[in-house]
XYZ file of C-alpha atoms in Angstrom:
288
model
C 42.656 43.703 -37.582
C 44.071 43.870 -41.349
C 46.214 40.656 -40.596
C 43.236 38.549 -39.606
C 41.353 39.394 -42.451
C 44.278 38.911 -44.586
C 44.661 35.597 -42.941
C 41.070 34.389 -43.908
C 41.694 35.748 -47.461
C 44.516 33.407 -47.850
C 42.675 30.302 -46.010
C 39.943 30.713 -48.552
C 42.200 30.909 -51.695
C 44.329 27.997 -50.478
C 41.468 25.580 -50.071
C 39.886 27.006 -53.347
C 43.278 26.118 -55.136
C 43.847 22.986 -56.861
C 45.575 20.266 -54.852
C 49.257 19.520 -55.713
C 51.066 16.184 -55.857
C 53.714 14.937 -53.795
C 55.324 12.152 -52.426
C 57.618 10.630 -49.829
C 60.067 7.632 -50.981
C 57.923 6.809 -54.009
C 54.703 6.283 -51.958
C 51.886 9.163 -52.465
C 50.696 11.346 -49.895
C 47.176 10.546 -51.167
C 47.445 7.189 -49.685
C 47.421 8.499 -46.391
C 43.869 7.714 -44.655
C 42.095 10.935 -43.803
C 41.246 10.536 -40.478
C 45.236 10.437 -39.763
C 46.031 13.191 -41.586
C 43.421 15.148 -39.711
C 44.913 13.940 -36.358
C 48.068 15.383 -37.533
C 46.452 19.031 -38.894
C 44.952 19.549 -35.354
C 48.533 19.925 -33.968
C 49.157 22.626 -36.646
C 48.628 26.766 -36.831
C 45.425 27.333 -38.968
C 47.347 28.800 -41.916
C 49.821 25.762 -41.948
C 46.296 23.479 -42.293
C 45.192 25.404 -45.235
C 48.758 25.175 -46.772
C 48.835 21.490 -46.345
C 45.431 21.428 -47.932
C 47.095 21.995 -51.072
C 48.877 18.903 -50.837
C 46.358 16.469 -52.242
C 42.671 15.410 -52.020
C 43.159 13.559 -48.527
C 44.993 16.775 -47.147
C 42.088 18.958 -48.529
C 39.179 16.666 -47.261
C 40.896 16.479 -43.657
C 41.366 20.288 -43.569
C 37.738 20.703 -43.788
C 37.000 18.360 -40.671
C 34.948 19.933 -37.943
C 37.036 17.944 -35.044
C 40.148 19.850 -36.677
C 39.112 23.494 -36.277
C 37.233 22.886 -33.144
C 40.537 22.262 -31.896
C 41.659 26.081 -32.827
C 38.275 27.224 -31.241
C 38.345 28.473 -27.487
C 37.047 25.771 -25.280
C 33.635 28.057 -24.667
C 33.217 28.941 -28.269
C 29.483 27.846 -27.937
C 28.935 30.820 -25.015
C 31.180 33.412 -26.962
C 28.641 32.937 -30.257
C 25.937 33.355 -27.971
C 27.092 36.707 -26.937
C 28.168 38.102 -30.576
C 25.216 36.554 -32.701
C 21.821 35.485 -32.706
C 21.278 31.394 -33.252
C 20.152 32.016 -36.989
C 23.164 34.050 -37.627
C 25.542 31.071 -37.087
C 22.735 28.172 -37.922
C 24.527 25.925 -40.058
C 28.050 27.013 -39.788
C 30.584 24.265 -39.838
C 33.612 24.771 -37.138
C 35.602 26.209 -39.704
C 32.715 29.066 -40.417
C 32.858 29.365 -36.621
C 36.341 29.997 -36.712
C 36.459 32.528 -39.742
C 33.821 34.291 -38.037
C 35.460 34.456 -34.691
C 38.576 35.514 -36.190
C 36.809 38.680 -37.968
C 36.748 41.947 -36.013
C 32.545 41.529 -35.263
C 31.000 44.925 -34.051
C 28.735 44.304 -30.957
C 26.707 46.655 -28.680
C 25.693 49.102 -31.286
C 29.238 49.090 -33.452
C 30.990 50.451 -29.807
C 32.747 47.280 -29.429
C 34.872 45.134 -31.737
C 35.195 41.071 -30.678
C 37.880 38.815 -32.673
C 39.740 35.524 -32.031
C 43.405 35.713 -30.894
C 44.467 32.600 -33.031
C 48.232 32.738 -31.458
C 47.165 32.623 -27.974
C 43.330 30.871 -28.286
C 41.799 33.553 -26.006
C 39.076 36.433 -27.231
C 39.995 39.980 -27.524
C 37.839 43.040 -27.125
C 38.321 46.839 -27.909
C 35.932 49.084 -26.732
C 35.803 52.134 -28.417
C 35.870 56.040 -27.047
C 31.948 56.231 -27.759
C 31.569 53.227 -25.682
C 33.357 54.738 -22.761
C 32.222 56.828 -19.921
C 34.213 60.044 -20.514
C 33.742 63.050 -17.966
C 32.621 66.190 -20.117
C 32.291 64.571 -23.450
C 28.899 66.255 -24.307
C 30.591 69.770 -23.536
C 32.598 70.776 -26.709
C 34.377 73.108 -24.618
C 36.504 69.827 -23.244
C 35.953 67.017 -25.549
C 35.116 66.446 -29.458
C 34.595 63.308 -31.391
C 37.221 63.602 -34.460
C 37.697 61.174 -37.626
C 40.588 59.011 -37.393
C 41.819 56.993 -40.122
C 44.258 55.369 -37.554
C 41.207 54.188 -35.712
C 39.609 50.744 -35.775
C 36.525 52.713 -34.922
C 37.214 55.696 -37.640
C 36.868 58.135 -34.375
C 38.781 58.976 -31.710
C 37.786 61.418 -28.552
C 40.217 64.565 -28.690
C 40.547 66.263 -25.016
C 40.823 70.139 -25.635
C 41.624 71.266 -22.040
C 39.969 69.879 -18.436
C 40.704 69.832 -15.368
C 39.076 66.803 -14.111
C 40.326 64.278 -16.286
C 38.477 60.773 -15.841
C 37.795 58.043 -18.210
C 35.456 54.951 -17.112
C 34.342 51.672 -19.111
C 33.118 47.911 -18.568
C 32.630 44.818 -20.382
C 30.398 41.820 -19.356
C 31.998 38.944 -21.520
C 32.492 34.945 -21.372
C 36.200 35.156 -21.405
C 38.199 31.752 -22.280
C 40.126 30.586 -19.476
C 43.368 32.626 -19.305
C 45.309 35.733 -18.140
C 44.118 39.044 -19.934
C 45.683 42.391 -20.102
C 43.778 45.672 -20.353
C 45.178 48.523 -22.287
C 44.260 52.167 -23.105
C 45.486 53.037 -26.530
C 46.076 56.871 -26.346
C 47.997 59.461 -28.654
C 49.508 62.858 -27.586
C 48.591 65.195 -30.354
C 46.431 65.397 -33.063
C 47.400 63.499 -36.162
C 46.066 64.693 -39.667
C 47.452 64.389 -43.027
C 48.986 67.410 -45.460
C 49.781 66.389 -48.815
C 49.462 62.990 -48.142
C 51.976 62.918 -45.172
C 51.218 62.236 -41.721
C 51.888 65.179 -39.335
C 50.847 65.949 -35.741
C 49.626 69.066 -34.248
C 51.042 69.120 -30.728
C 50.487 73.108 -29.775
C 47.653 72.195 -27.360
C 49.655 69.541 -25.411
C 50.063 70.411 -21.666
C 49.526 69.107 -17.973
C 50.551 65.499 -18.859
C 54.230 66.148 -17.517
C 52.721 67.272 -13.894
C 51.448 64.184 -12.403
C 50.651 60.673 -13.775
C 47.602 59.220 -14.879
C 46.398 56.337 -12.699
C 44.940 53.007 -13.948
C 42.429 50.808 -12.274
C 41.269 47.659 -13.389
C 38.540 45.403 -11.348
C 36.490 42.242 -11.957
C 33.368 40.931 -10.655
C 35.189 38.246 -8.588
C 37.312 40.941 -6.477
C 40.250 41.336 -8.759
C 41.957 44.300 -8.575
C 44.863 46.248 -10.337
C 46.416 49.746 -10.056
C 48.955 51.370 -11.812
C 50.313 54.732 -12.521
C 52.403 56.159 -15.526
C 53.112 59.597 -17.353
C 51.373 59.863 -20.855
C 54.035 61.006 -23.121
C 55.773 60.414 -26.759
C 53.873 63.070 -28.466
C 52.547 61.802 -32.326
C 52.713 58.249 -31.581
C 49.881 55.942 -30.657
C 50.727 54.098 -27.201
C 49.014 51.149 -25.558
C 49.223 52.071 -21.817
C 48.936 48.591 -19.819
C 46.496 48.912 -17.023
C 46.605 46.005 -15.142
C 45.614 41.825 -15.764
C 43.282 39.890 -14.574
C 42.335 36.036 -14.680
C 39.414 33.891 -15.609
C 39.166 30.633 -14.499
C 35.465 29.867 -15.568
C 34.907 30.304 -18.998
C 30.930 29.388 -18.861
C 30.249 32.421 -16.646
C 30.598 36.011 -17.862
C 33.279 37.948 -16.282
C 32.481 41.632 -15.518
C 35.512 43.833 -15.921
C 35.830 47.664 -15.234
C 38.695 49.775 -16.200
C 39.228 53.755 -15.762
C 42.059 56.235 -16.361
C 42.056 59.161 -14.085
C 44.347 62.532 -13.696
C 42.157 64.609 -11.134
C 44.807 66.890 -9.847
C 42.820 70.230 -10.202
C 45.836 72.006 -9.507
C 46.315 72.091 -13.481
C 44.456 71.731 -16.775
C 45.518 68.660 -19.290
C 44.554 69.001 -22.898
C 45.637 67.802 -26.277
C 45.138 63.844 -25.860
C 43.318 61.342 -28.178
C 41.713 58.403 -26.520
C 40.870 55.682 -29.280
C 40.028 52.500 -27.250
C 40.411 50.189 -24.611
C 41.754 47.107 -25.637
C 41.354 43.629 -23.551
C 43.377 40.707 -24.906
C 45.143 37.343 -23.912
C 48.243 38.149 -22.026
C 51.585 38.397 -24.303
C 49.145 38.404 -27.350
C 50.747 39.796 -30.541
C 47.546 42.116 -30.866
C 48.406 44.282 -27.906
């Protein structure tokens, strides 16, 4: 999420900076009609829009036009903000303000989910924390513990001590913009900690994951299904395990997505695993 916050800070700084002067073959860029400049800016990435805003007053004015920033919003942005905020929380925001608000990591559902706009793909990303998932045995400290983690976007992760029946389930109901989305489980074998400022990982409790693969399932309210399986491996490293994909075609209607991760072969126990979150992002997004 840091790159998004960094972009927003850059955006504000660039628009607040005094405009530079530029000329092409002796003709000042300031002579260009603001409406023409805005049409050009519509075809640029958000950060480039902000950079061009430094050229002169015409570019600065065009860079604040509502229709320029509306072109960067998802097509169903109205439905998205209805899901995320009360009407009075976004009242009076221009399209640039809505864009900035969507780019932040916005917490919803009691802080168990985080939502933000993927600027590279134009879709929405969701992250569901371990506390927003249904985990078998989570209330029994013999099996699971919620532990603090600086490496989680939610500040805590679920750590598995040992269990026979491993099962994690979750679901979201959200107006995803049209497109193809991927579901990932963010997992880590071993328990990371810091000693004298250096990251280390306790791997002593890792066991059972090399016996059988875990099984992932994804299903949607319009009957799409995806099933995959793989071994959990590479201790000491956070890995996004791909659970499956789904497609949304009607952005004006909520899509209910259910997902699960299981390893229920009770011939052996499993342990030493951190579950951070489940992420849903546009397919091929740089954020997943």
